Amino acid sequence: MEQDAAAAPEDADSQPTYRVERPVYDEALVRSRLLSRRDHSTTLGQRLAHQLRCSSEKAKAAALSFLPILTWLPSYPVKQYLFSDVVSGLSTGVVQLPQGLAYAMLAAVPPVYGLYSSFYPVLLYTFFGTSRHISIGTFAVISLMIGSVAVREAPDSMFYVPPANGSNASAVLDVEARDARRVQVAVVLTTLVGIIQFVLGLLRFGFVAIYLTEPLVRGFTTAASVHVVVSQLKYLLGVKTQRFSGPLSAIYSVKAVLCDITSTNVSTLILGLVCFVFLFVIKDLNERFKKKLPIPIPGEIIVVIVSTGVSYGMSLSEDYKVDVVGKIPTGLLPPTAPEFSLLPSLVADSFAVAIVGFSMGISLAKTFALKHGYSVDGNQELIALGLCNFISSFFQTFAITCSMSRSLVQESTGGKTQIAGLLGSLLVLLVVVAIGFVFQPLPQTALAAIIMVNLLGMFKQFRDIPALWRNSSIELAIWLVAFVASVLLGLDYGLLAAIAFAILTVIYRTQSPESAILGHVPGTGLYCDVDQYEEAAEYDGIKIFLYNSSIYFANSELYVNALKKKTGVNPERLQAARKAQKKRAGKANGNPSGPLKVTCAEERGVTHEVLSYENAEKEQGNGQLGDRHGEEAVFLEPLGAVHSIILDWTPASFIDSVGAKAVKQVVKEYAAVDVRVVIASCSRTLLSELDTLQFFTGVLTPEMVFPTVHDAVLRCQHSAGSLSNNGTT
């Protein structure tokens, strides 16, 4: 074999060229002369010994992987980073404090539990997390999912008690008992979420987030924003309505608020609207002048402080019946074991919360890592979130993930490491331990305004719809299904429906991929769709079929149908026509029942012999028949101009037994009507699968597989007796 590769000329304007002169390769030749497999055979014991072997380097790597803080804290540049981290930590803590109080309302637990959830998990993530910029803590979507479960498991109807004086008055809601039960539900759910995330991390299941595609996540979070806004309407208006959960809960909530809108507390509404407008203006200013402002204006903490002062000074709770946060106990709670008897009813919900929480965290972590030039480990992030949720749940917290708004604050104010998050959590700790009681007069309508304004950015995701309409109808369908299903069915069932639909779209794409007949672009080694490119020309007698998918049980029949339709060569019809010709030839010969050899007229100097399908497998080699003697021969005209079909398997990444059987069957059917089928551009991995499936048996041999389409074309032309001028290289 001679081979010559020409390097690029020195002229900078010219294109590099290459010329290779070699024989036509098929798989049999490749295996016998070119490639030899490396010996990777090891016993199970050897593999286990290798995995369990311990060394100082392996122990150090495991420790650094499990505690990422050890990779950067010893070399922490105090002079360069500390001031930035302090400023960032204080800025983030100022935002985390009101958000913790507000998102506890979404989780259907007293506000102080939002402060607990803003301290313990952040402290733990500093040690176990791999991202340097995300802000761990309460998040609206996760809080709402927890609240839906808490309300479902501990509805108001379970806690109505008769009046103490025994009068005929209506039953009274025991708010304290209800809240205690909902806290138990949230804590147990958080424990289970932590266990699931931790185990998935140990099992290296960090890839599960890929099933939550970006359109799905954006549609889902937009729907969650609708649920959040709907749930806060009653606090903004000051009306007393039941909190709903489950399918159609958003519709029921809106209906309940509208039915009771005449009882709106005007003082509550005015205060809420003032807070809303103020926060909206502050956020707009922060966005407009973010390059000029050293730190964002802390609108949330201003609203909390001012509204608390106004509420206390004007006695809004007593004189105007404005709902306030109420009692905030001072200090931290001692660790207690969760109420594990609640576990069985929370398993499905915990999986949903665990996956959504991880997906939110890893997507934002990867965004910041790409921006700042470092990497995050998805499996370690699962472990970190799992430990944050599991350990913190013993201190009465609810499930957490990263918050987009706080993460942007932490990063934009100069945060370099999780020292910033740690300092922010210490600020929350100061409030919990020392001055939590100060926020007892805080109006709930102010917290509702904080929640709503923070979610305005989520509604900008509706802008995805026109872009997806132009670019990808399938991704648009995923977005809309995720949104509609989550709004109508609730976040848990909606997420499940959205994931199921997204998986169905993958199946649909593999079942209905684009297929094409390829032609050669003269003077190149390129093969392109003849329907799309004028320069692409087919070779006489050869069809090159491309199917943009792997071949497996769900699309194997569709693959065969597309092959027959695109090539225009239907072996069943050709077989029927051949039998008719054979019958007429037999009658013309005067011996219709005797042995008969039916031979087509010569085309391109090659004689093609055709047998019935039953005899084809025994006596033909993939369309090439040996000579037989002692039989009477009758020469017939060929039924079609196509003598070879090349299956381009470049897009195929796998094949299963059903797909392999379908391909073998269609190869035999074409062979029965003198059409040779070969395979080109099959990857080595796919060839190994074919060997495992015992694909190369009988008439199907490695000689029918070629490394490139051009190899296959040259062999088919040679077998047909001539080479086309435009096929010569």
XYZ file of C-alpha atoms in Angstrom:
729
model
C 0.000 0.000 0.000
C 1.307 3.426 -0.887
C 0.247 6.504 1.034
C 1.112 10.135 0.522
C -0.206 13.144 2.410
C 0.435 16.582 0.968
C 0.919 19.397 3.463
C -0.466 22.894 2.978
C 1.508 25.163 0.640
C 3.287 28.124 2.124
C 0.852 30.524 0.480
C -1.304 31.769 3.344
C -4.355 32.215 1.105
C -4.456 28.608 -0.067
C -6.355 25.820 1.640
C -4.558 22.773 3.092
C -4.974 19.676 0.940
C -4.471 15.991 1.436
C -4.135 13.089 -0.984
C -4.151 9.466 0.089
C -3.682 6.523 -2.226
C -4.628 3.197 -0.697
C -6.646 0.073 -1.436
C -10.360 -0.004 -0.796
C -10.814 -1.159 2.782
C -13.569 -3.362 4.077
C -13.974 -4.537 7.658
C -12.444 -7.949 7.001
C -9.265 -6.355 5.681
C -9.201 -3.820 8.523
C -9.418 -6.583 11.108
C -6.881 -8.872 9.445
C -4.204 -6.357 8.456
C -4.695 -2.902 10.008
C -6.091 -3.100 13.531
C -5.368 -5.375 16.459
C -7.294 -5.089 19.697
C -5.433 -4.345 22.897
C -5.739 -6.953 25.595
C -7.814 -5.363 28.358
C -8.982 -8.598 29.870
C -8.972 -8.522 33.659
C -10.688 -10.707 36.184
C -13.328 -9.436 38.574
C -10.906 -9.903 41.427
C -8.288 -7.772 39.692
C -10.782 -5.003 39.057
C -11.970 -5.055 42.659
C -8.397 -5.065 43.928
C -7.608 -2.049 41.763
C -10.630 -0.151 43.029
C -10.020 -1.028 46.669
C -6.282 -0.451 46.596
C -5.369 2.297 49.043
C -2.504 4.755 48.762
C -1.631 8.128 50.194
C -2.350 9.815 46.850
C -5.717 8.104 46.589
C -6.641 9.039 50.161
C -5.626 12.639 49.575
C -7.633 12.820 46.353
C -10.695 11.379 48.122
C -10.369 13.895 50.966
C -10.003 16.835 48.591
C -12.943 15.609 46.543
C -15.204 15.219 49.583
C -14.061 18.482 51.228
C -13.373 20.921 48.392
C -12.640 23.687 50.904
C -9.249 22.020 51.465
C -8.281 22.774 47.877
C -8.553 26.562 48.207
C -8.619 27.602 51.878
C -4.926 26.808 52.648
C -3.846 29.070 49.790
C -6.561 31.698 50.331
C -5.071 35.111 49.332
C -6.211 37.194 52.289
C -5.047 40.557 50.972
C -6.615 40.134 47.534
C -9.851 38.339 48.454
C -10.868 39.084 52.054
C -12.199 42.615 51.619
C -14.214 41.632 48.530
C -15.631 38.592 50.321
C -16.601 40.684 53.369
C -18.437 43.265 51.258
C -20.108 40.526 49.223
C -21.042 38.527 52.331
C -22.672 41.495 54.048
C -24.553 42.424 50.868
C -25.765 38.856 50.393
C -26.733 38.518 54.062
C -28.811 41.691 53.885
C -30.753 40.132 50.995
C -30.878 36.656 52.547
C -32.509 37.879 55.736
C -35.786 39.202 54.260
C -35.914 36.424 51.680
C -35.614 33.816 54.423
C -38.553 35.351 56.256
C -40.598 35.672 53.057
C -39.937 32.223 51.593
C -40.909 30.573 54.871
C -44.416 31.802 54.096
C -44.258 29.929 50.795
C -43.161 26.799 52.655
C -46.211 27.168 54.945
C -44.073 27.351 58.096
C -43.464 30.212 60.550
C -40.952 32.826 59.297
C -38.231 31.972 61.813
C -37.720 28.613 60.081
C -36.707 30.510 56.976
C -33.931 32.100 59.033
C -32.786 28.690 60.253
C -32.731 27.531 56.609
C -30.613 30.566 55.715
C -27.927 29.702 58.261
C -27.186 25.976 58.665
C -27.115 24.943 54.969
C -24.952 27.917 53.982
C -22.469 27.041 56.709
C -22.259 23.430 55.535
C -21.996 24.268 51.839
C -18.877 26.310 52.550
C -17.101 23.034 53.385
C -18.634 20.622 50.870
C -19.590 22.704 47.812
C -17.468 23.159 44.688
C -18.959 26.444 43.448
C -17.380 29.654 44.696
C -20.191 32.016 43.781
C -23.671 30.542 44.244
C -25.673 31.576 47.290
C -27.222 28.591 49.059
C -30.412 29.008 51.054
C -34.133 29.437 50.588
C -35.517 29.599 47.057
C -39.057 30.450 45.967
C -39.734 27.426 43.742
C -38.454 24.858 46.248
C -40.223 26.635 49.122
C -43.493 26.544 47.214
C -43.090 22.825 46.453
C -42.499 22.171 50.155
C -45.476 24.335 51.075
C -47.732 22.385 48.727
C -46.736 19.125 50.419
C -47.107 20.603 53.917
C -50.589 21.925 53.162
C -51.600 18.589 51.618
C -50.406 16.580 54.603
C -51.604 19.084 57.231
C -54.611 20.972 55.848
C -56.506 23.525 57.918
C -59.472 21.143 58.167
C -57.475 18.853 60.465
C -57.003 21.539 63.121
C -60.402 23.077 63.758
C -61.361 22.694 67.415
C -64.618 23.591 69.187
C -64.606 26.822 71.196
C -63.316 26.509 74.746
C -66.482 27.912 76.359
C -68.670 25.246 74.787
C -70.874 27.754 72.980
C -72.475 27.144 69.602
C -69.923 29.354 67.867
C -68.087 27.936 64.874
C -64.951 25.875 65.369
C -61.667 27.713 65.825
C -58.517 26.983 63.825
C -55.652 25.878 66.061
C -52.906 27.737 64.226
C -50.152 26.659 66.604
C -50.895 22.947 66.211
C -51.245 23.313 62.448
C -47.934 25.114 62.086
C -46.180 22.560 64.286
C -47.466 19.737 62.111
C -46.464 21.499 58.905
C -42.981 22.064 60.309
C -42.737 18.319 60.956
C -43.789 17.561 57.384
C -41.286 20.067 55.935
C -38.467 18.732 58.114
C -39.097 15.080 57.227
C -39.357 15.990 53.538
C -36.035 17.816 53.810
C -34.414 14.808 55.493
C -35.554 12.529 52.688
C -34.446 15.035 50.036
C -30.996 15.110 51.631
C -30.741 11.317 51.686
C -31.760 11.062 48.031
C -29.303 13.720 46.889
C -26.467 12.238 48.949
C -27.035 8.705 47.653
C -27.331 9.898 44.048
C -24.062 11.745 44.492
C -22.293 8.654 45.838
C -23.658 6.643 42.913
C -22.271 9.270 40.503
C -25.744 10.204 39.283
C -24.895 13.827 38.692
C -26.033 13.389 35.102
C -29.722 13.183 36.134
C -30.006 16.935 35.644
C -29.689 16.443 31.880
C -33.265 15.139 31.829
C -34.389 18.595 32.927
C -33.700 20.405 29.668
C -33.461 24.181 29.641
C -36.907 24.710 28.028
C -38.410 22.338 30.589
C -36.766 24.118 33.527
C -37.734 27.554 32.242
C -41.319 26.535 31.589
C -41.498 24.857 34.990
C -40.024 27.816 36.891
C -42.353 30.215 35.067
C -45.299 28.085 36.178
C -43.886 28.024 39.714
C -43.774 31.823 39.606
C -47.472 31.858 38.725
C -48.180 29.624 41.730
C -46.073 31.864 43.978
C -47.805 35.069 42.884
C -51.226 33.470 43.263
C -50.334 32.219 46.746
C -49.268 35.745 47.799
C -52.406 37.537 46.609
C -54.219 36.919 49.869
C -51.333 38.378 51.872
C -51.141 41.420 49.588
C -54.881 42.022 49.906
C -55.219 40.982 53.529
C -58.014 38.455 52.891
C -58.434 35.197 54.773
C -58.663 32.242 52.410
C -57.778 28.589 52.535
C -54.457 27.477 51.050
C -54.938 24.845 48.350
C -52.623 22.151 47.029
C -52.726 19.545 44.269
C -54.228 19.755 40.755
C -55.987 23.022 39.883
C -54.813 24.570 43.168
C -53.877 27.811 41.392
C -57.380 28.154 39.954
C -59.001 27.377 43.299
C -56.763 29.927 45.029
C -57.631 32.695 42.557
C -61.319 31.832 42.835
C -61.173 31.959 46.641
C -59.436 35.362 46.625
C -61.903 36.805 44.108
C -64.886 35.485 46.041
C -63.599 37.151 49.227
C -62.167 40.289 47.637
C -64.841 42.477 49.218
C -63.207 41.848 52.596
C -59.884 43.303 51.434
C -57.995 45.129 54.181
C -57.350 48.540 52.654
C -54.444 49.317 54.989
C -52.776 46.038 54.083
C -53.289 46.644 50.370
C -51.902 50.194 50.462
C -48.822 49.159 52.444
C -48.239 46.187 50.141
C -48.548 48.266 46.971
C -46.190 50.926 48.328
C -43.607 48.239 49.144
C -44.103 46.639 45.738
C -43.622 49.902 43.819
C -40.605 50.874 45.927
C -38.900 47.501 45.379
C -39.670 47.586 41.664
C -38.055 51.032 41.326
C -35.019 49.964 43.367
C -34.505 46.846 41.265
C -34.793 48.895 38.086
C -32.206 51.366 39.383
C -29.884 48.530 40.369
C -30.173 47.098 36.872
C -29.707 50.412 35.086
C -26.723 51.575 37.138
C -25.144 48.263 38.118
C -21.826 49.337 36.580
C -21.748 52.585 38.565
C -23.032 51.327 41.907
C -20.338 49.725 44.112
C -23.004 47.456 45.635
C -26.700 47.068 44.768
C -29.143 49.162 46.779
C -30.531 46.737 49.419
C -34.192 47.370 48.714
C -35.466 44.314 50.574
C -33.831 45.159 53.893
C -34.980 48.777 53.573
C -38.555 47.580 53.088
C -38.249 45.213 56.050
C -36.851 47.868 58.394
C -39.177 50.696 57.326
C -42.347 48.587 57.218
C -41.493 47.069 60.595
C -41.011 50.551 62.039
C -44.255 51.839 60.526
C -46.142 48.777 61.741
C -44.782 49.132 65.270
C -45.236 52.922 65.433
C -48.798 52.938 64.091
C -49.882 49.681 65.783
C -51.059 48.330 62.422
C -51.750 44.882 63.840
C -53.982 46.057 66.695
C -55.647 49.124 65.181
C -55.862 48.221 61.468
C -55.927 44.406 61.607
C -52.839 44.114 59.411
C -51.352 40.603 59.602
C -47.778 40.576 60.904
C -45.047 37.969 61.233
C -45.712 37.453 64.929
C -43.549 35.706 67.467
C -39.938 35.049 66.484
C -38.211 33.009 69.190
C -34.720 34.097 70.105
C -31.880 31.629 69.749
C -31.366 28.374 67.908
C -33.392 25.233 68.444
C -31.678 22.096 69.775
C -31.307 19.233 67.278
C -34.257 16.844 67.181
C -34.995 13.715 65.169
C -37.548 14.107 62.361
C -40.918 12.391 62.564
C -39.985 9.427 60.380
C -43.517 8.003 60.471
C -44.359 10.561 57.786
C -41.791 9.169 55.325
C -43.971 6.794 53.245
C -46.281 9.542 51.994
C -43.436 11.877 51.037
C -41.173 9.698 48.878
C -42.450 10.864 45.485
C -42.438 14.521 46.515
C -38.913 14.250 47.895
C -37.591 12.948 44.572
C -39.165 15.905 42.758
C -37.731 18.436 45.227
C -34.302 16.741 45.169
C -34.015 16.758 41.373
C -35.373 20.285 40.907
C -33.156 21.645 43.688
C -30.057 20.018 42.225
C -30.923 21.142 38.698
C -31.274 24.763 39.821
C -28.010 24.598 41.736
C -25.832 22.894 39.137
C -27.048 25.043 36.232
C -26.201 28.268 38.044
C -22.940 26.839 39.415
C -21.797 25.878 35.908
C -22.685 29.334 34.614
C -20.480 31.080 37.186
C -17.711 28.480 36.839
C -17.562 29.062 33.080
C -17.483 32.829 33.588
C -14.666 32.743 36.154
C -12.589 29.905 34.737
C -12.932 27.010 37.162
C -14.878 23.748 37.207
C -17.626 22.305 39.364
C -18.260 18.631 40.045
C -21.901 17.651 39.562
C -21.595 14.560 41.752
C -19.949 16.499 44.580
C -22.645 19.162 44.276
C -25.241 16.431 44.822
C -23.344 15.241 47.884
C -22.994 18.803 49.179
C -26.686 19.615 48.765
C -27.599 16.254 50.282
C -25.476 16.892 53.372
C -26.791 20.456 53.677
C -30.385 19.263 53.624
C -29.919 16.109 55.702
C -27.817 17.550 58.540
C -29.732 20.834 58.655
C -33.083 19.051 58.869
C -32.196 17.965 62.416
C -32.135 21.673 63.274
C -35.648 22.307 61.909
C -34.867 23.642 58.432
C -36.641 23.068 55.140
C -35.061 22.087 51.809
C -32.781 24.571 50.108
C -30.947 25.165 46.880
C -29.219 28.167 45.350
C -31.057 31.429 44.700
C -30.476 33.203 41.420
C -31.059 36.705 42.803
C -28.762 36.231 45.822
C -26.120 34.489 43.716
C -26.051 37.448 41.347
C -25.669 39.792 44.316
C -22.863 37.669 45.771
C -21.008 37.551 42.454
C -21.614 41.152 41.336
C -20.447 42.642 44.646
C -17.050 40.998 44.243
C -17.432 37.675 46.030
C -14.459 35.420 45.326
C -15.151 32.323 47.463
C -17.758 30.839 49.775
C -16.265 32.921 52.589
C -18.787 35.496 51.371
C -21.644 33.046 51.869
C -20.301 32.123 55.298
C -20.254 35.767 56.410
C -23.780 36.235 55.086
C -24.987 33.291 57.146
C -23.314 34.732 60.249
C -25.334 37.913 59.722
C -28.494 35.795 59.706
C -27.263 34.021 62.839
C -26.852 37.391 64.566
C -30.478 38.231 63.845
C -31.704 34.823 65.051
C -29.711 34.875 68.274
C -29.902 38.534 69.261
C -32.455 40.707 67.487
C -35.047 38.411 65.937
C -37.786 39.861 68.137
C -37.338 43.235 66.398
C -39.023 41.861 63.259
C -42.153 40.573 65.012
C -44.252 43.597 63.837
C -43.147 43.061 60.206
C -46.310 43.068 58.008
C -46.840 39.959 55.938
C -47.911 42.112 52.991
C -44.362 43.541 52.870
C -42.975 40.011 52.596
C -45.508 39.270 49.859
C -44.273 42.324 47.953
C -40.653 41.135 48.338
C -41.557 37.715 46.955
C -43.513 39.082 43.997
C -40.881 41.599 42.928
C -38.120 38.981 43.162
C -40.089 36.792 40.779
C -40.694 39.425 38.114
C -37.548 38.256 36.347
C -39.038 34.777 36.041
C -41.948 36.141 33.995
C -39.483 37.483 31.442
C -39.087 33.846 30.443
C -42.308 34.232 28.449
C -40.009 35.867 25.903
C -38.694 32.370 25.192
C -41.872 31.524 23.310
C -41.285 33.641 20.147
C -37.639 32.556 19.980
C -38.524 28.878 20.324
C -41.323 29.287 17.785
C -38.721 30.416 15.257
C -35.983 27.954 16.190
C -37.415 24.684 17.525
C -41.045 23.635 17.606
C -40.237 20.587 19.752
C -38.512 22.664 22.433
C -41.421 25.093 22.320
C -43.783 22.175 22.946
C -41.647 21.091 25.935
C -41.743 24.644 27.349
C -45.513 24.934 26.940
C -46.249 21.464 28.314
C -44.036 22.121 31.345
C -45.753 25.449 31.964
C -49.362 24.382 31.416
C -48.998 21.045 33.221
C -47.291 22.652 36.221
C -49.895 25.427 36.472
C -52.866 23.081 36.207
C -51.630 19.872 37.846
C -49.394 21.384 40.507
C -45.617 21.471 40.599
C -45.125 17.802 41.504
C -47.399 16.225 38.897
C -46.555 18.962 36.417
C -42.843 18.210 36.664
C -43.485 14.503 36.185
C -45.666 15.176 33.142
C -43.064 17.537 31.678
C -40.217 15.026 32.078
C -42.347 12.279 30.539
C -43.189 14.529 27.599
C -39.527 15.510 27.124
C -38.543 11.832 26.989
C -41.333 11.188 24.481
C -39.914 13.929 22.252
C -36.596 12.071 22.225
C -38.387 8.896 21.151
C -40.291 10.880 18.538
C -37.065 12.312 17.145
C -35.514 8.862 16.852
C -38.660 7.487 15.244
C -39.075 10.334 12.789
C -35.598 11.525 11.884
C -34.599 13.035 8.589
C -33.495 10.548 5.968
C -31.790 11.272 2.693
C -30.264 9.871 -0.467
C -26.683 11.065 -0.755
C -24.762 12.035 -3.846
C -21.098 12.696 -4.484
C -19.852 16.264 -4.812
C -17.394 16.052 -7.759
C -13.776 16.625 -6.909
C -14.302 16.085 -3.192
C -14.790 13.242 -0.785
C -18.090 14.729 0.351
C -21.480 13.057 0.123
C -24.514 15.303 0.558
C -28.287 15.176 0.249
C -29.184 15.243 -3.427
C -32.498 16.962 -2.657
C -30.788 19.876 -0.933
C -27.616 20.440 -2.938
C -27.418 20.859 -6.685
C -23.771 19.783 -6.821
C -24.487 16.376 -5.254
C -24.910 13.731 -7.974
C -25.846 10.084 -7.595
C -23.754 7.297 -9.034
C -25.434 5.142 -11.651
C -26.899 2.032 -10.093
C -25.973 3.001 -6.511
C -28.216 4.442 -3.798
C -26.568 5.851 -0.642
C -29.107 5.969 2.187
C -28.624 8.109 5.315
C -30.897 7.831 8.375
C -30.185 10.333 11.154
C -30.731 8.021 14.086
C -29.594 4.869 15.755
C -31.532 1.695 14.968
C -33.423 -0.006 17.770
C -36.748 -1.614 18.599
C -38.761 1.621 18.459
C -37.732 2.630 14.931
C -36.404 -0.482 13.189
C -39.554 -0.964 11.127
C -39.625 2.736 10.287
C -35.987 2.482 9.199
C -36.760 -0.322 6.763
C -39.805 1.514 5.391
C -37.814 4.718 4.914
C -35.050 2.762 3.162
C -37.453 1.241 0.662
C -39.279 4.526 0.086
C -36.194 6.715 -0.335
C -34.291 4.342 -2.597
C -37.355 3.511 -4.649
C -36.320 -0.138 -4.593
C -38.968 -2.379 -3.046
C -37.743 -5.983 -2.884
C -41.252 -7.419 -2.433
C -42.442 -5.883 -5.675
C -39.283 -6.861 -7.507
C -39.615 -10.397 -6.193
C -43.202 -10.589 -7.437
C -42.146 -9.275 -10.845
C -39.233 -11.719 -10.954
C -41.537 -14.648 -10.222
C -43.814 -13.517 -13.034
C -40.834 -13.329 -15.402
C -39.622 -16.712 -14.255
C -43.046 -18.214 -14.834
C -43.285 -16.758 -18.330
C -39.734 -17.870 -19.117
C -40.488 -21.360 -17.917
C -43.556 -21.611 -20.129
C -41.619 -20.268 -23.089
C -38.927 -22.907 -22.487
C -41.573 -25.634 -22.391
C -40.462 -27.047 -19.015
C -42.259 -25.076 -16.313
C -41.727 -27.649 -13.572
C -38.068 -28.588 -14.123
C -35.029 -27.066 -12.513
C -34.503 -23.599 -13.826
C -31.682 -21.134 -13.523
C -32.929 -17.618 -14.107
C -30.190 -15.212 -15.096
C -30.558 -11.545 -15.881
C -29.140 -10.056 -19.011
C -25.682 -8.708 -18.547
C -25.468 -5.156 -17.263
C -22.130 -3.325 -17.068
C -20.355 -6.599 -17.936
C -21.575 -8.432 -14.848
C -24.101 -11.253 -14.842
C -26.589 -11.175 -11.969
C -28.285 -14.389 -10.987
C -31.634 -14.319 -9.175
C -33.085 -17.105 -7.089
C -36.256 -17.390 -5.097
C -36.091 -15.965 -1.571
C -36.083 -19.417 0.024
C -32.949 -20.467 -1.875
C -31.225 -17.126 -1.697
C -29.854 -17.491 1.801
C -28.343 -20.879 1.036
C -26.803 -20.137 -2.308
C -25.932 -16.450 -2.431
C -23.408 -14.288 -0.699
C -25.148 -10.985 -0.088
C -26.278 -10.625 -3.681
C -23.322 -12.479 -5.261
C -24.060 -16.002 -6.419
C -21.697 -18.785 -7.294
C -22.028 -20.575 -10.645
C -24.165 -23.672 -10.748
C -24.056 -26.252 -13.477
C -26.452 -28.790 -14.809
C -29.423 -26.466 -14.742
C -31.227 -24.931 -17.605
C -30.607 -21.194 -17.873
C -33.025 -18.552 -19.073
C -31.772 -14.995 -19.504
C -34.116 -12.228 -18.343
C -33.936 -8.466 -18.504
C -32.977 -6.772 -15.198
C -35.960 -5.397 -13.295
C -34.273 -2.247 -12.006
C -31.282 -0.023 -12.594
C -30.108 -0.141 -8.957
C -27.580 -2.864 -8.244
C -26.167 -1.607 -4.891
C -27.450 0.175 -1.804
C -25.052 1.714 0.707
C -26.309 2.272 4.251
C -24.476 5.272 5.721
C -24.366 4.605 9.460
C -22.463 7.743 10.441
C -25.273 9.010 12.750
C -25.887 5.598 14.365
C -24.493 5.361 17.889
C -26.073 2.056 18.910
C -28.141 -0.843 17.627
C -30.110 -3.452 19.529
C -31.065 -7.015 18.635
C -34.373 -5.958 17.061
C -32.643 -3.408 14.865
C -29.944 -5.903 13.875
C -32.539 -8.495 12.890
C -34.438 -5.926 10.817
C -31.258 -4.955 8.939
C -30.293 -8.593 8.347
C -33.758 -9.316 7.020
C -33.800 -6.401 4.603
C -30.283 -7.280 3.367
C -31.508 -10.780 2.525
C -34.637 -9.426 0.836
C -32.572 -7.164 -1.397
C -30.108 -9.959 -2.113
C -33.008 -12.059 -3.364
C -33.638 -9.519 -6.124
C -29.952 -9.011 -6.996
C -29.458 -5.761 -5.079
C -26.353 -5.746 -2.955
C -26.550 -3.936 0.420
C -23.405 -2.778 2.187
C -22.764 -0.674 5.298
C -20.443 2.328 5.501
C -19.022 4.625 8.198
C -19.866 2.293 11.048
C -18.106 3.229 14.300
C -15.861 0.735 16.074
C -18.220 0.743 19.060
C -21.153 -0.111 16.834
C -19.136 -2.859 15.168
C -18.452 -4.366 18.584
C -22.188 -4.356 19.260
C -22.802 -6.091 15.938
C -20.247 -8.752 16.851
C -21.956 -9.248 20.210
C -25.310 -9.588 18.453
C -23.760 -12.180 16.062
C -24.710 -9.997 13.118
C -22.015 -11.387 10.824
C -23.375 -14.871 10.236
C -24.408 -16.694 7.094
C -24.436 -14.413 4.076
C -23.652 -11.344 6.156
C -19.905 -11.017 6.531
C -17.437 -8.274 7.557
C -16.670 -7.814 3.836
C -19.965 -5.906 3.520
C -18.838 -3.194 5.983
C -16.616 -0.312 4.852
C -14.927 2.421 6.893
C -16.086 5.241 4.603
C -18.850 5.828 2.107
C -16.304 6.278 -0.671
C -14.751 2.875 0.055
C -18.201 1.354 -0.294
C -18.894 3.239 -3.539
C -15.635 2.096 -5.137
C -16.244 -1.531 -4.158
C -19.814 -1.458 -5.476
C -18.684 0.093 -8.748
C -15.907 -2.449 -9.095
C -18.302 -5.294 -8.369
C -20.701 -3.925 -10.959
C -17.966 -4.085 -13.587
C -16.930 -0.454 -14.123
C -15.917 2.692 -12.333
C -17.720 5.968 -12.841
C -15.550 8.869 -13.881
C -16.644 11.042 -10.978
C -15.888 8.289 -8.474
C -12.148 8.218 -9.240
C -9.885 9.930 -6.759
